[in-house]
Short mmCIF file of C-alpha atoms in Angstrom, two decimals:
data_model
loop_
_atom_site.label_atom_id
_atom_site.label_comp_id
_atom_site.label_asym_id
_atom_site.label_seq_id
_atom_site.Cartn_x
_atom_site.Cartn_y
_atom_site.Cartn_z
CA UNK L 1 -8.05 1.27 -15.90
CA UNK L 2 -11.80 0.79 -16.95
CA UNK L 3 -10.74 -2.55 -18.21
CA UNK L 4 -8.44 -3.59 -15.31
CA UNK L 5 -11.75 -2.89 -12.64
CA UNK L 6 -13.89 -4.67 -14.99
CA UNK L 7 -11.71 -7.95 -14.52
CA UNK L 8 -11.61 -7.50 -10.89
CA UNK L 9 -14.96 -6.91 -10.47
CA UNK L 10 -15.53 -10.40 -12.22
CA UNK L 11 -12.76 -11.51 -10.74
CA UNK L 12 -14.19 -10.93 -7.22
CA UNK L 13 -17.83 -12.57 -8.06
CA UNK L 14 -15.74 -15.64 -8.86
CA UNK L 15 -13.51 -15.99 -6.36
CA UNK L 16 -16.47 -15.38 -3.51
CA UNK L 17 -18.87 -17.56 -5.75
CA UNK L 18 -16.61 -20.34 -5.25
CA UNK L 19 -15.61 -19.50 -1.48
CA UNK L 20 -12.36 -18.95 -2.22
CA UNK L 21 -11.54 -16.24 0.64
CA UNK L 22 -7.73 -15.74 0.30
CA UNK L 23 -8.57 -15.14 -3.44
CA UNK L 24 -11.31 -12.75 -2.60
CA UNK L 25 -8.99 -10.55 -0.04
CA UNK L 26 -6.38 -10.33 -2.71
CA UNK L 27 -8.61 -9.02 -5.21
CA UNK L 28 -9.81 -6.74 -3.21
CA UNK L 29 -6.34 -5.54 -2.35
CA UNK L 30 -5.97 -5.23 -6.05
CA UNK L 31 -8.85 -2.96 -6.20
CA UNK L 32 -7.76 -0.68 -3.30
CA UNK L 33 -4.63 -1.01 -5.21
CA UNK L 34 -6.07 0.42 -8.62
CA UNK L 35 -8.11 3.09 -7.07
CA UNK L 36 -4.81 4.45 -5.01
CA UNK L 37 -2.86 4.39 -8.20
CA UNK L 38 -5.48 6.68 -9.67
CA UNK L 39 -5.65 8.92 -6.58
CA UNK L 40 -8.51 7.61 -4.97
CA UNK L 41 -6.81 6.63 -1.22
CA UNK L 42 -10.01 6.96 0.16
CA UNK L 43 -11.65 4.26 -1.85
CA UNK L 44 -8.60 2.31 -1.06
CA UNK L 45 -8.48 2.72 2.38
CA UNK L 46 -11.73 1.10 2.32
CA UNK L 47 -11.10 -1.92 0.26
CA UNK L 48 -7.42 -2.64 1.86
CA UNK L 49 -9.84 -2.57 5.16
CA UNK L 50 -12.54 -5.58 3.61
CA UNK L 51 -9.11 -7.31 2.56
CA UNK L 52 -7.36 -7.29 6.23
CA UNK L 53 -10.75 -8.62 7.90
CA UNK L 54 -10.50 -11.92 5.19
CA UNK L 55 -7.05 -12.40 5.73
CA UNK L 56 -6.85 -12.47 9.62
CA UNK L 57 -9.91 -14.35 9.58
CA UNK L 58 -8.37 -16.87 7.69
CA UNK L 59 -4.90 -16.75 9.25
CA UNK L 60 -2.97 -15.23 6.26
CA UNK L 61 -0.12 -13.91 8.15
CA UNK L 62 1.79 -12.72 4.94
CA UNK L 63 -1.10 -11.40 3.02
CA UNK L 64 -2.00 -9.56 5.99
CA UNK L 65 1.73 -8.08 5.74
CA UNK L 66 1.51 -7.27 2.57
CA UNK L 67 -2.35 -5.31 2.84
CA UNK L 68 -0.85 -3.61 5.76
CA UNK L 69 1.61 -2.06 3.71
CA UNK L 70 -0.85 -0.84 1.42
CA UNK L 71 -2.80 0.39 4.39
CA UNK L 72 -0.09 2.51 5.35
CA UNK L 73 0.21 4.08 2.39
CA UNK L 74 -3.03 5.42 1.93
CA UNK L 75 -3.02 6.07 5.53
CA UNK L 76 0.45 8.47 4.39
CA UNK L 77 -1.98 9.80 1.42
CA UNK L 78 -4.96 10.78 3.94
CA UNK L 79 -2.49 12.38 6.28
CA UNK L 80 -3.22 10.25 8.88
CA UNK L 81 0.71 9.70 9.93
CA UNK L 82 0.01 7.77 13.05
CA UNK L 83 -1.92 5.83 11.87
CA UNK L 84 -0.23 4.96 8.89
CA UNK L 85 3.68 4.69 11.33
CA UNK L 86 0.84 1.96 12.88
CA UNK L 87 -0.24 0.41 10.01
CA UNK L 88 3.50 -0.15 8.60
CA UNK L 89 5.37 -1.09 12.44
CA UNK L 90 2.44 -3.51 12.00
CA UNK L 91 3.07 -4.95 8.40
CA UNK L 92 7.15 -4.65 9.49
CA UNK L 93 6.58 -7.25 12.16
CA UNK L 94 4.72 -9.49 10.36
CA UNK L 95 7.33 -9.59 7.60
CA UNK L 96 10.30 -10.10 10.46
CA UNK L 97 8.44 -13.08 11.70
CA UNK L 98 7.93 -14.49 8.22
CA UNK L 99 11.32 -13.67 7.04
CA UNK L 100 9.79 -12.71 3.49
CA UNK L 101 12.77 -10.74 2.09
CA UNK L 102 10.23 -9.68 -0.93
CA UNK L 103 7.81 -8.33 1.83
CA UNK L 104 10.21 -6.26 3.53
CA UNK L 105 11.39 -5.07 0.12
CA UNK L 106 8.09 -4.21 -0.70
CA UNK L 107 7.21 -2.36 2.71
CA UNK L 108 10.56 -0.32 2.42
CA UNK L 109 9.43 1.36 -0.91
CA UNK L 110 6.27 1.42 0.39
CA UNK L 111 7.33 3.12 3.89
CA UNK L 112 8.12 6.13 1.36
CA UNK L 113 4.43 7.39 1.78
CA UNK L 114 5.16 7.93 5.39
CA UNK L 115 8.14 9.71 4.65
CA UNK L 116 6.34 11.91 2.13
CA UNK L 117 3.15 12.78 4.85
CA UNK L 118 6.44 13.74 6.99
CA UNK L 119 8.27 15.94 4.74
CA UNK L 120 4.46 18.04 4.46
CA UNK L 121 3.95 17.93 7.92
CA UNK L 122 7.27 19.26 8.87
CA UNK L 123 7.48 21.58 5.92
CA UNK L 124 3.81 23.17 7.19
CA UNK L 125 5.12 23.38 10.55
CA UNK L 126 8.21 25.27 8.84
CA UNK L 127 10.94 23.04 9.50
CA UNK L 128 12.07 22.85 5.74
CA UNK L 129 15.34 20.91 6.90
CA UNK L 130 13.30 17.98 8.29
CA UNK L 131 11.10 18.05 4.91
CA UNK L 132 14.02 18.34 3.11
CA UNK L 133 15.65 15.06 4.87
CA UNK L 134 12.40 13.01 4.98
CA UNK L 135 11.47 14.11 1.00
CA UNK L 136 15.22 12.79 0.24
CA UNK L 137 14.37 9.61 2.14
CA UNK L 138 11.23 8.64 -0.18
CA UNK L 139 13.27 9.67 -3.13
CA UNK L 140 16.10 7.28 -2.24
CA UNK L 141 13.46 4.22 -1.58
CA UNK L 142 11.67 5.08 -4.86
CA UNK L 143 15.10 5.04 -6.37
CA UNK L 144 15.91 1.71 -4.89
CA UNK L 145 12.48 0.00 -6.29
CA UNK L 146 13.01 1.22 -9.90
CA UNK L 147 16.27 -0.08 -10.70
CA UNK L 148 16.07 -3.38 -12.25
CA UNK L 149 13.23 -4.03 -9.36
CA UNK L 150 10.44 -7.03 -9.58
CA UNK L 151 7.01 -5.31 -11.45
CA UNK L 152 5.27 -4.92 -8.20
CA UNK L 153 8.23 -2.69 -6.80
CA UNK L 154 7.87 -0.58 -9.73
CA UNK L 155 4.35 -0.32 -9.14
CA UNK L 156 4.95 0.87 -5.43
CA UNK L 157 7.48 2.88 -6.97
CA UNK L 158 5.15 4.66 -9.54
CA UNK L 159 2.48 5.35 -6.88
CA UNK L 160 4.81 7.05 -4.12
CA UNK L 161 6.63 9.08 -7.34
CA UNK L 162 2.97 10.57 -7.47
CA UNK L 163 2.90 11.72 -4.09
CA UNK L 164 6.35 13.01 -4.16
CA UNK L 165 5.02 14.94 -7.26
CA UNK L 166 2.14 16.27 -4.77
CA UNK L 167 4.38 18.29 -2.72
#
């Protein structure tokens, strides 16, 4: 991963070197990406933040779709379930207006993290049938996005397997 933040990082100092904005915001969604995958949703939250700013200032209606998606699932990680229902009713409607079939593909693996925060929430409040139904939920989206999925549904795929592995 050293090598992957490395690139980034140069990748970033390009792209706002040159102005390129749209290029910037995705990089930095990259980087949120990268730290999430190695259980940093903190950092992540953070960068998917900087990323949403470029893209709505810029009018990026489907990059802002897909960063919202990411959003939610560090919002899922963080426990912040409101928040993170927000961030992906949000990224939903953006996809439904931009009929992006690979967005809403991407958000429905991705809405996993929500149903993972739910399946702890209900299971600490000792309803182990709703965690039960809610755990099976994520399982079945992760399910969906590793067979014979495009790369970044794997991806999504790998990352909510971890925090199905966290309960």
């Amino acid at each position: 991963h050293e090598t992957a933040w490395h690139h980034l990082e140069r990748a970033l100092a390009i792209h706002r070197e040159v102005g390129s904005r749209r290029f910037e915001s995705i990089v930095l969604r990259d980087m949120g990406t990268l730290h999430q995958d190695q259980g940093g949703a903190e950092e992540a939250w953070e960068l998917f933040q900087l990323a949403l700013a470029i893209q709505r200032e810029i009018g990026d209606r489907r990059l802002e779709g897909i960063t919202m998606g990411h959003l939610g699932t560090a919002e899922a990680e963080l426990g912040h379930v409101e928040r993170s229902r927000e961030a992906f009713e949000g990224a939903e409607k953006l996809a439904a207006a931009s009929q992006d079939s690979s967005l809403n593909n991407l958000l429905h693996v991705q809405r996993g993290h929500l149903d993972c925060a739910l399946s702890r929430l209900a299971a600490g409040e000792g309803d182990a049938a709703a965690a039960k139904t809610y755990r099976r939920t994520a399982e079945a989206r992760m399910e969906t996005a590793t067979n014979g999925a495009a790369p970044d549904l794997r991806f999504a795929a790998r990352i909510l397997k971890r925090s199905l592995s966290l309960e």
